[in-house]
Structure formats: C-alpha cells, structure tokens
Amino acid sequence: MSYAYLFKYIIIGDTGSFVSPISPFQIWVGKSCLLLQFTDKRFQPVHDLTIGVEFGARMITIDNKPIKLQIWDTAGQESFRSITRSYYRGAAGALLVYDITRRETFNHLASWLEDARQHANANMTIMLIGNKCDLAHRRAVSTEEGEQFAKENGLIFMEASAKTAQNVEEAFISTAATIYKKIQDGVFDVSNESYGIKVGYGGIPGTLGWKRWLNFSSRRVLQLKLLIFECFDSSNCVYRVSTLYCLLLLFL
Amino acid sequence: MHEADIHDLSDDADYAASQQQGSRSISRCGSDKRSEPSGAEVVFLKENVAIHPTQYASERIRGRLRLIKQGACLFMTWIPYKEIGSGGGAFGHSDARLSDKDRNLYSIRAVPVTDIRSIRRHNPTLGWQYVIVVLSSGLAFPPLYFYNGGVREFLATLKQHAVLVRSADDANLFLLNDFQDPLQRSLSSLELPRAVSVAPTSTSESSSSSSVSSERPEDGRSYSEYQKHGQKSNDPARDLSIQVLEKFSLVTKFARETTSHIFREIHSDNLNTNDRKNQAPIVSNSNNDVDNSGLESASTESFVAADPIEKPSCRKDISAVKKLPLQWGVLSLFIFDKMTLVWGKPRQSPLGTEEWVTFLDAEGRILDSKDLRKRIFYGGVEHQLRKEIWKILLGYHDYDSTYAEREYLSSMKKVEYKALKRQWKSISVAQAKKFTKFRERKALIDKDVVRTDRSITFYDGDDNPNVMLLRDVLLTYSFYNFDLGYCQGMSDLLSPILFVMEDESEAFWCFVALMERLGPNFNRDQSGMHSQLFALSMLLELLDKPLHNYFKQKDCLNYFFCFRWVLIQFKREFHYEQIMRMWEVVWTHYLSEHLHLYACVAILKKHRKKIMGEEMDFDTLLKFINDLSGHIDLDAILRDAEALCVCAGENGAALIPPGTPPSLPLESNLLYSQQDEL
C-alpha cells in the first residue's frame, strides 16, 4: 500500500509483563501487547517473549495523508540494552513505556531516556506511556507523577491499557501527528532518512519519488547508450541489426 | 566386474549403438529403476566414470554415467557402483576405504540437462580425461573422470538431444542453453559471435563511470581498450562465473592433488580477468547470461569477480583488490548470486534404533565417538533416541560410559537436583521479603515461562504442569549458577530439552551441560555474544568478502542483525521439530564447534543478492532477517554450512578466537558475577 510518509517508531521500557500472584498463568504483558493491540486490534496475553526486536506496522491517516508506522518492539531486559541501543538509529518516534502498577519501572525511566537521548536523533518525538491503567486499584505511580516527569523532560504523556485498548490508538496517532507537524514546520529534512522518516509515493508527488524515478531511468539510459555505442561501432552487419533489435525490445 | 546394480539394456537400440562407440566394460544387465524416471530411455551410458573425493587413489569412487531421455527431457545421472569384494579392476585401485554410504553421497540423481549451464572438458597430458559440469543454479559437480574415455561421445550425445554450443574462444568449454527468453532466442538464432552487452545496475553505475575515468583518463584509449578486453570477455568461455564455479569444484580438497596443474592455469586466467575488470568494469555478457527478467537482472550475472573462497590460493588477487577497495566493493556487489555452495553432502535420514545399537558395545559404550558424531552430523537422530543421545552429545553422559554407569549417574544426579531445588523451595514468604534478588529472579522467570513456546502442545493450555517444570528448572539453575542467574533466552534453550527429556532432573543436567557451552551468551556485558558476532564477521570476511564489505559500507559490521540467531542457536528461526534437528547437528561439534556461525554465513550468503541488490540498510536488513523466521530451509543451510566449513578449513578455525562460545573458556574464569535486573 502506498504511503506519503513512513515513520519508524521504537517501543522501549522495562520488560513489561506482570504475573498475577494468584495464578502464574494470568499475566498482563507490556510492550508487545501494546503493539499487538495497535496493529491487530487484539489483546493476546500469550505471546512469546521478545528476543532482540520484533516488528509491527500499520497505516494511519493524518491530514488526509496515508502514513505508515513501522514499529520496533524491543526486548526489555537489561542484558540486551547494548543491542537495543543500535535500534534507536533512525527512529522518528519512541514510545517509552512503564507499568503504573510497578514503581521500579517508573524509577528506571530516567536511564531509558538517557539511552534514547544519547543514541537517537535529537528531534525524535518521545511519548511516555503509563501502561495498565485498567489496573487502577493496583496503581503504584500516580497520574500526576507521570505528567510531572513528562513535563520535566519534554515528553508527551498518556496513560493507556493494552488490555482494554484505552488510549492505545491515541498514543500512537498523537505521536505521529507531532512528527507530522515537525515535518510541516521544516524541523526535518525528509530526504535524510536518518530522521526515521521515509517519503513514499502515495499522497504527494514526493521529491524522493521523483528522485527514484530519475535514478531508475538513468540506469536505463546508460544501458541504452552502451547499446547504441556498440551498435554503431560494430562492423559486423548482423550484429548491428541484432543490437538494434535489442534496442527496440528495450524501448518496448 | 564389481558392479552390483545392474541394468537391462539389451533391448535398447541406443545402448547397443553406444556399445560400438568406444571401449567400455559392462558386465551384467539389470535395472536400477529407483533413480530412473519411468518410461525413460538411456541414450548414453559410460562405465567406469569416477569421482576422486580425495587425492588418495584408494578413495576414488567409480560409477556409471548415463544420459536418460524421458519424453522431451534429458537427464544426467551418475551412480556409484556398490562395493563387492576387491574393486581393483584394471586400474588396481581398491575402493574399500569408503563405505557404500559415503560413496552414495556423491551420486548424481537425474539432473535435467536443461539445468546444466556448462561442461568443461579437460584433457590432461597425464591421467584421464575429465569433465566439470556446472549447473545454472550455481552447483558444480566434482570432476568426472572417464577412465575408459568417452568424453567425446558424451558430448556428442548431449549435442543430439540438447542445444550444446562450443565456446568460440575455448574449445574445451561447452555451453548448454535452455532458451526461455525471446531476446536470447532471437540472438542465438542469428548465431552471433557475441551477444548483447549489459550495463551495470544502479549501484555500480556511478562507480563504473568513476572508475572508468579514474583508471583511464584518455577516453579514446579507454574505448579501444574496452573493445579489446570486451572481445576477450564477450565469449562465454571467458564468463567468469563459469570459471569461478568450476574452480570451486576444483578447489575443494576432493580433487586438489590431481588437478593442481589445471588449478595453476586457471589461476593465471583469473589474474587476467581481474585486471580486465579493473579497467573495464562493464564486462560484455554471454548470451546465456541474459535471463528473462531483463537486462537489470542479467547484469547482476555479468559482474563476476574471483571467488572469495579461493583467496588463500590467489594471493596476488588479494593485493590487487586491496589497491582498489572502493571499486572492488561496488563491483563485486552482484557477483556471487550464483555462488551457491557445492560440496555439502546430501543429508541422510536420521539415525534410527537399529543403527544406533551398532555404535554401541555390549555394555553400552560408544565404540567410536567420532563415527557417531559424524553420523548424527549428517542426519540427526530419530526422536525416540534423542532422550538417550542428547545426554551424550551435550556431555552430561560420557561417550565411554556403560548403560549401568549412565543409569547410576542419573540416579545420583536426581538426588543432587532435589537438593538444589530445595534450596529455593525452602525459602519462606517471610525470608523472600528480605531476599530481593530471589524475588526478582523468580518474578522474571515466572513471566518468561508463560511466554515460552505456549503454542506447542506440550506447553499449551492453562495450568500446564510442564510450564511449571520449566520454571522450576530455570529457578534451580539460577541457584546452581547463581553468578549467571537467569536471562531471557534461557527458557527458549531449555524448552526443547525438557520436551525431549520429559524428566525434570535429566532436563536440568542437560541444560547445565548446554550452559557450560552457551552460558557466556547471557553474560551481562554480552561478552560471549560479542565474541561470537566478531567471529562471524571474520568468517564472512573470509568466505564472502564482497558481502562483508557491503556490511561495512552500510555500517552494519556489528552483526546485530544476527543476534537472535546466535543467542538462542536459531531457536526462533525454525519450527520445533526442525530446531531439535539443527541443535543435535550443531552439538556434534563434528566439523567445527562453531557450525552455527557457518550456518549464519550460509543464510547470509543465500540472500546476498537480495541484501545487496536492494541496498538494505541496517533497519531493512534487521527486518528482513527477522522475517526469515520459519522460512529457512534447514537441510539446505546445513549443507551450505558444512560446505563453508570445509572450504574455510583451518583458515576459518584460525579466525575464531579461542574461547569463543560454545568453546569452553581458556582458563576457568567461571567466577563471573553479574548483577540482577528486572
């Protein structure tokens, strides 16, 4: 499907699942479920734990323009941080997720943010998400604390639930809208893909699309030039004819 | 004569005709219908056509070469003779050193002639005539030695039934074409001395123009040179890819000795072609290279450089390459799409119970551990034997232990396991409150076991006791090896082991044995992973320099895109049954302790054309590799990995730093401590 822009997102935060003390089989998982809820509109509590990175994608529409979100879901465990850091490169947006029922995940936000600031491009839009807001009765981090942290660090903030889908859609879309606005304001040079934005063919006669066409055609042109060169240089009559035939085929 | 598979060809006119053509020795007549399509007609048959797997005369394998026609299709087969008594014959060689099993690995079963790209005839002054057959898929068979002559008849027969063209420049190279492309067909019908030349694709475009200008500033001269070289390279005989593939057939140890002189000759050819390429990157193409997807893809075949696998024997090439790193990198982007590896032996069927007992003495000791490991390396084991054999492969049980000793050890270990498990089982709620590390570990394991292989019947459903076993074993392990503790990925490694063992204690001790090898994968500083990824990059540089250079250019040299492959030994890339097969093969440590790294190289090489052709950057590459999960052909990759391993040989082994997992660490610095985490 064609898109006007492609944004790369990355989901980061402590390894997310929560096991019910009553039965270990009742779990609420964090990041991966958030992604599944957004891309597939379903809640799947049983999902293999993420090793390295997993990918999801969905099309959204902003300002009547089709935008593709390519979302990278990362492993949360500390051991994999050095690997996770390599995924920041070229991300336009990040969802920094903590669990409102587990205080320690909130306490670790600063170190995640530091990683993100250090390894991502400076204009990356970061959305802070307090996940599992359906479990308000087990809340360990207040909404105000979340808001405060976001404000201090210049993040967008939202509380969401991967289980009930509350605010999931909004979180991803408002991040995209922020990025889109930055493009409109000229913050990004969209032809530089290291900002995590690719310009597609859909929606606009994008500069990059045109560039690609040119690139493609110049390749063809080179082939043609060579053939013509060969053709007129050759003293062999049969060869000339056949090369012309090739030329004809190429044009058709 | 010694052949046992016999053929009834007495009523075959073609066969009778061929009888008159040359000297041959056919004894009895019968039929080997298994390898022949039904309704087939044998149009050519030659006895005593041999393959020389090693330089030892005693290991030469003789067999029967046939061309079989079925309908409009022509097939080539070569089946080795079965061994009966002394196989000396007129040449005085005994084939006794190779078992039938080994010999059959070289069989060529019904290859359609339309799949053959070229056949090169060699007429050494000393020794037998032989041919090298290169398939369009990139496979090259080992040289086929015609002990009784008959190469000419072989080619003549081929010519009768297929389009066989002798190369204009090299009288010994014959090209077989399967014309599918209208352009190609029309060109060949004109019988042109040379075919269409092909321009480079987008990536090579800039470099080609720049290299043309940098190499040869005067335009006039450059063109005449281009012409000169062009003519030389126009001919299919000069098609480097064919040479490369043929050389690969030669370069393997299988034919090293007997073909060394030819090797040198090709080597010098190779230097010429390299020079030429440096001067004129736009190499004109042979007609069989223009495939039906058009010029763009055809051009990928036209760029052919020396085989990186040959580097050890082509020192001069390397120095030439070093002088021109940039051009080389770009030029070689599209070179090795045909470089499928040749020499991985066909996979065997898994080791079954009947065969397994032949490896054991009366008391259950394994007679020849290397032999057993070799057998498993080539075929794996049947599922019901895994329980027994994995313990041995992993080193939990010794190869020379008896049944009784193994049973005794298991019972002792069961007691020990129970004691270990009690260590954490006995922690009361009150104690746990003051034991953060334990609580955190337990919470992490609890979370992960319910996210491990739950789609497998063995682990699915609510309140599945096997999931609890998984947790208990992991938690016990984190007490047994408190320094390493638990890390994500361990549950993936344990899951198939528990599935196979169906016993908590046995699974635990197998896991302990596995973690002796793979524990460093989970070091908090990722040292084990980094050393393996480093070794991988060294191997790829050796085995596919252009691809390595491509990764370098794209800033992908950390090889993080292979992280998951290496961390859990491809667990997430294959289906459950396949991963068990993969693991038992890797665990044999038969050709190398690091077969999994060669498997990484094999997969990357398999997709090299796509990776470089689509100019994948790190992100795209990572996604591409992630998405390969479940779509990798295990047998093909194991064969390729084996071939790469053989090919890299000692050079490959030398590149892997000592102590790289799963090798055991040099000195026992097992007092590794790492912090716990959430």
Coordinates of C-alpha atoms in Angstrom, one line a residue, chain B residues 102-287:
Chain B
D102 CA 29.8 -42.5 1.8
R103 CA 30.0 -43.4 -1.8
N104 CA 26.4 -42.8 -2.3
L105 CA 26.7 -39.3 -1.1
Y106 CA 28.3 -38.4 -4.4
S107 CA 25.5 -39.8 -6.5
I108 CA 24.1 -37.5 -9.1
R109 CA 20.5 -38.4 -9.4
A110 CA 18.6 -37.4 -12.5
V111 CA 19.7 -33.9 -13.2
P112 CA 17.8 -32.3 -16.0
V113 CA 20.1 -31.3 -18.8
T114 CA 18.2 -28.1 -19.0
D115 CA 19.6 -27.3 -15.6
I116 CA 23.2 -27.6 -16.9
R117 CA 24.9 -24.4 -17.7
S118 CA 28.2 -25.6 -19.0
I119 CA 30.5 -28.5 -19.3
R120 CA 34.2 -28.1 -19.5
R121 CA 36.3 -30.8 -20.9
H122 CA 39.8 -31.3 -19.6
N123 CA 42.4 -33.3 -21.4
P124 CA 45.4 -33.5 -19.1
T125 CA 48.6 -34.9 -20.7
L126 CA 48.9 -37.3 -17.9
G127 CA 45.9 -39.1 -16.5
W128 CA 42.3 -39.4 -17.5
Q129 CA 40.1 -37.1 -19.4
Y130 CA 37.6 -35.5 -17.2
V131 CA 34.7 -33.0 -17.3
I132 CA 33.3 -30.5 -14.9
V133 CA 29.6 -29.9 -15.0
V134 CA 28.2 -26.6 -13.8
L135 CA 24.5 -26.2 -13.2
S136 CA 22.7 -23.0 -13.8
S137 CA 21.8 -23.0 -10.2
G138 CA 25.4 -22.5 -9.4
L139 CA 26.1 -26.0 -8.4
A140 CA 29.2 -27.7 -9.8
F141 CA 29.7 -31.4 -9.6
P142 CA 33.1 -32.7 -8.8
P143 CA 35.2 -33.6 -11.8
L144 CA 34.0 -36.8 -13.5
Y145 CA 37.0 -38.8 -14.7
F146 CA 36.4 -41.0 -17.7
Y147 CA 38.6 -44.0 -17.1
N148 CA 37.6 -45.6 -20.3
G149 CA 37.5 -42.5 -22.4
G150 CA 34.2 -41.4 -24.0
V151 CA 34.1 -37.7 -23.3
R152 CA 33.7 -37.0 -27.0
E153 CA 30.7 -39.4 -27.3
F154 CA 29.2 -38.0 -24.1
L155 CA 29.3 -34.5 -25.6
A156 CA 28.1 -35.7 -29.0
T157 CA 25.1 -37.4 -27.4
L158 CA 24.3 -34.3 -25.5
K159 CA 24.5 -32.3 -28.7
Q160 CA 22.0 -34.6 -30.3
H161 CA 19.5 -34.1 -27.6
A162 CA 20.1 -30.6 -26.3
V163 CA 21.4 -27.2 -27.5
L164 CA 25.1 -27.6 -26.9
V165 CA 27.4 -24.8 -28.2
R166 CA 31.1 -25.0 -28.1
S167 CA 32.6 -21.8 -27.0
A168 CA 34.4 -19.9 -29.7
D169 CA 37.4 -19.0 -27.6
D170 CA 37.8 -22.1 -25.6
A171 CA 37.4 -25.3 -27.5
N172 CA 37.0 -27.2 -24.3
L173 CA 34.1 -25.3 -22.9
F174 CA 30.6 -26.3 -23.9
L175 CA 27.5 -24.3 -23.1
L176 CA 24.1 -25.7 -22.7
N177 CA 21.3 -23.3 -23.1
D178 CA 17.8 -23.5 -22.1
F179 CA 16.3 -20.6 -24.1
Q180 CA 13.4 -19.1 -22.4
D181 CA 13.9 -15.5 -23.3
P182 CA 12.7 -14.3 -26.6
L183 CA 15.6 -11.9 -26.8
Q184 CA 18.0 -14.6 -26.2
R185 CA 16.4 -17.0 -28.6
S186 CA 16.5 -14.4 -31.4
L187 CA 20.0 -13.6 -30.7
S188 CA 21.2 -17.1 -30.7
S189 CA 19.2 -17.9 -33.8
L190 CA 21.3 -15.2 -35.5
E191 CA 24.4 -17.1 -34.3
L192 CA 26.1 -14.0 -33.3
P193 CA 29.7 -14.0 -32.5
R194 CA 28.8 -12.1 -29.4
A195 CA 25.8 -11.1 -27.6
V196 CA 24.3 -8.0 -26.1
S197 CA 26.4 -6.2 -23.6
V198 CA 24.9 -5.3 -20.4
A199 CA 25.1 -2.1 -18.4
P200 CA 25.6 -2.1 -14.7
T201 CA 22.7 -1.6 -12.3
S202 CA 22.2 1.5 -10.4
T203 CA 24.8 0.9 -7.7
S204 CA 27.6 0.0 -9.9
E205 CA 26.7 2.8 -12.3
S206 CA 28.3 5.6 -10.5
S207 CA 31.4 3.6 -9.7
S208 CA 31.7 2.3 -13.1
S209 CA 31.8 5.7 -14.6
S210 CA 34.1 7.0 -12.0
S211 CA 36.4 4.0 -12.3
V212 CA 36.5 4.4 -16.0
S213 CA 37.5 8.0 -15.7
S214 CA 40.0 7.4 -12.9
E215 CA 41.6 4.4 -14.4
R216 CA 41.8 5.6 -17.9
P217 CA 41.6 9.3 -18.3
E218 CA 42.0 9.4 -22.1
D219 CA 38.7 8.5 -23.5
G220 CA 39.8 7.2 -26.9
R221 CA 42.2 4.8 -25.4
S222 CA 39.8 3.7 -22.9
Y223 CA 37.4 2.7 -25.5
S224 CA 39.8 0.8 -27.6
E225 CA 40.9 -1.0 -24.5
Y226 CA 37.4 -1.7 -23.7
Q227 CA 36.9 -3.1 -27.1
K228 CA 40.0 -5.2 -26.8
H229 CA 39.0 -6.6 -23.5
G230 CA 35.5 -6.7 -24.4
Q231 CA 36.1 -9.1 -27.2
K232 CA 38.1 -11.2 -25.0
S233 CA 35.4 -11.2 -22.4
N234 CA 32.5 -11.4 -24.7
D235 CA 32.9 -15.1 -25.2
P236 CA 31.1 -17.3 -22.8
A237 CA 34.4 -19.1 -22.3
R238 CA 35.5 -16.0 -20.5
D239 CA 32.4 -15.9 -18.5
L240 CA 34.0 -15.6 -15.1
S241 CA 31.1 -17.1 -13.2
I242 CA 31.6 -20.3 -15.0
Q243 CA 35.2 -20.3 -14.2
V244 CA 34.6 -19.4 -10.7
L245 CA 32.1 -22.3 -10.3
E246 CA 34.4 -24.7 -12.0
K247 CA 37.2 -23.7 -9.8
F248 CA 35.1 -24.2 -6.8
S249 CA 34.6 -27.7 -8.0
L250 CA 38.3 -28.0 -8.1
V251 CA 39.3 -26.0 -5.1
T252 CA 37.7 -28.4 -2.7
K253 CA 40.0 -30.9 -1.2
F254 CA 38.4 -33.6 -3.2
A255 CA 40.3 -33.0 -6.3
R256 CA 43.2 -31.0 -5.1
E257 CA 46.1 -33.2 -5.9
T258 CA 45.1 -34.5 -9.3
T259 CA 44.1 -31.2 -10.7
S260 CA 46.8 -29.0 -9.3
H261 CA 48.3 -28.1 -12.7
I262 CA 45.0 -27.0 -14.1
F263 CA 44.5 -25.1 -11.0
R264 CA 47.5 -23.0 -11.7
E265 CA 46.4 -22.4 -15.2
I266 CA 43.0 -21.2 -14.1
H267 CA 44.7 -19.1 -11.5
S268 CA 46.6 -17.2 -14.2
D269 CA 43.4 -16.8 -16.2
N270 CA 41.9 -15.4 -13.1
L271 CA 44.5 -12.7 -12.8
N272 CA 43.9 -11.6 -16.3
T273 CA 40.2 -11.3 -15.8
N274 CA 40.7 -9.3 -12.7
D275 CA 42.9 -6.9 -14.5
R276 CA 40.4 -6.6 -17.2
K277 CA 37.7 -5.9 -14.8
N278 CA 39.5 -3.2 -13.1
Q279 CA 40.0 -1.4 -16.4
A280 CA 36.6 -2.0 -17.9
P281 CA 34.0 -2.7 -15.4
I282 CA 31.4 -3.1 -18.0
V283 CA 32.0 -6.6 -19.0
S284 CA 30.2 -7.7 -22.0
N285 CA 28.0 -10.6 -21.5
S286 CA 27.5 -14.0 -22.9
N287 CA 24.1 -14.8 -24.4

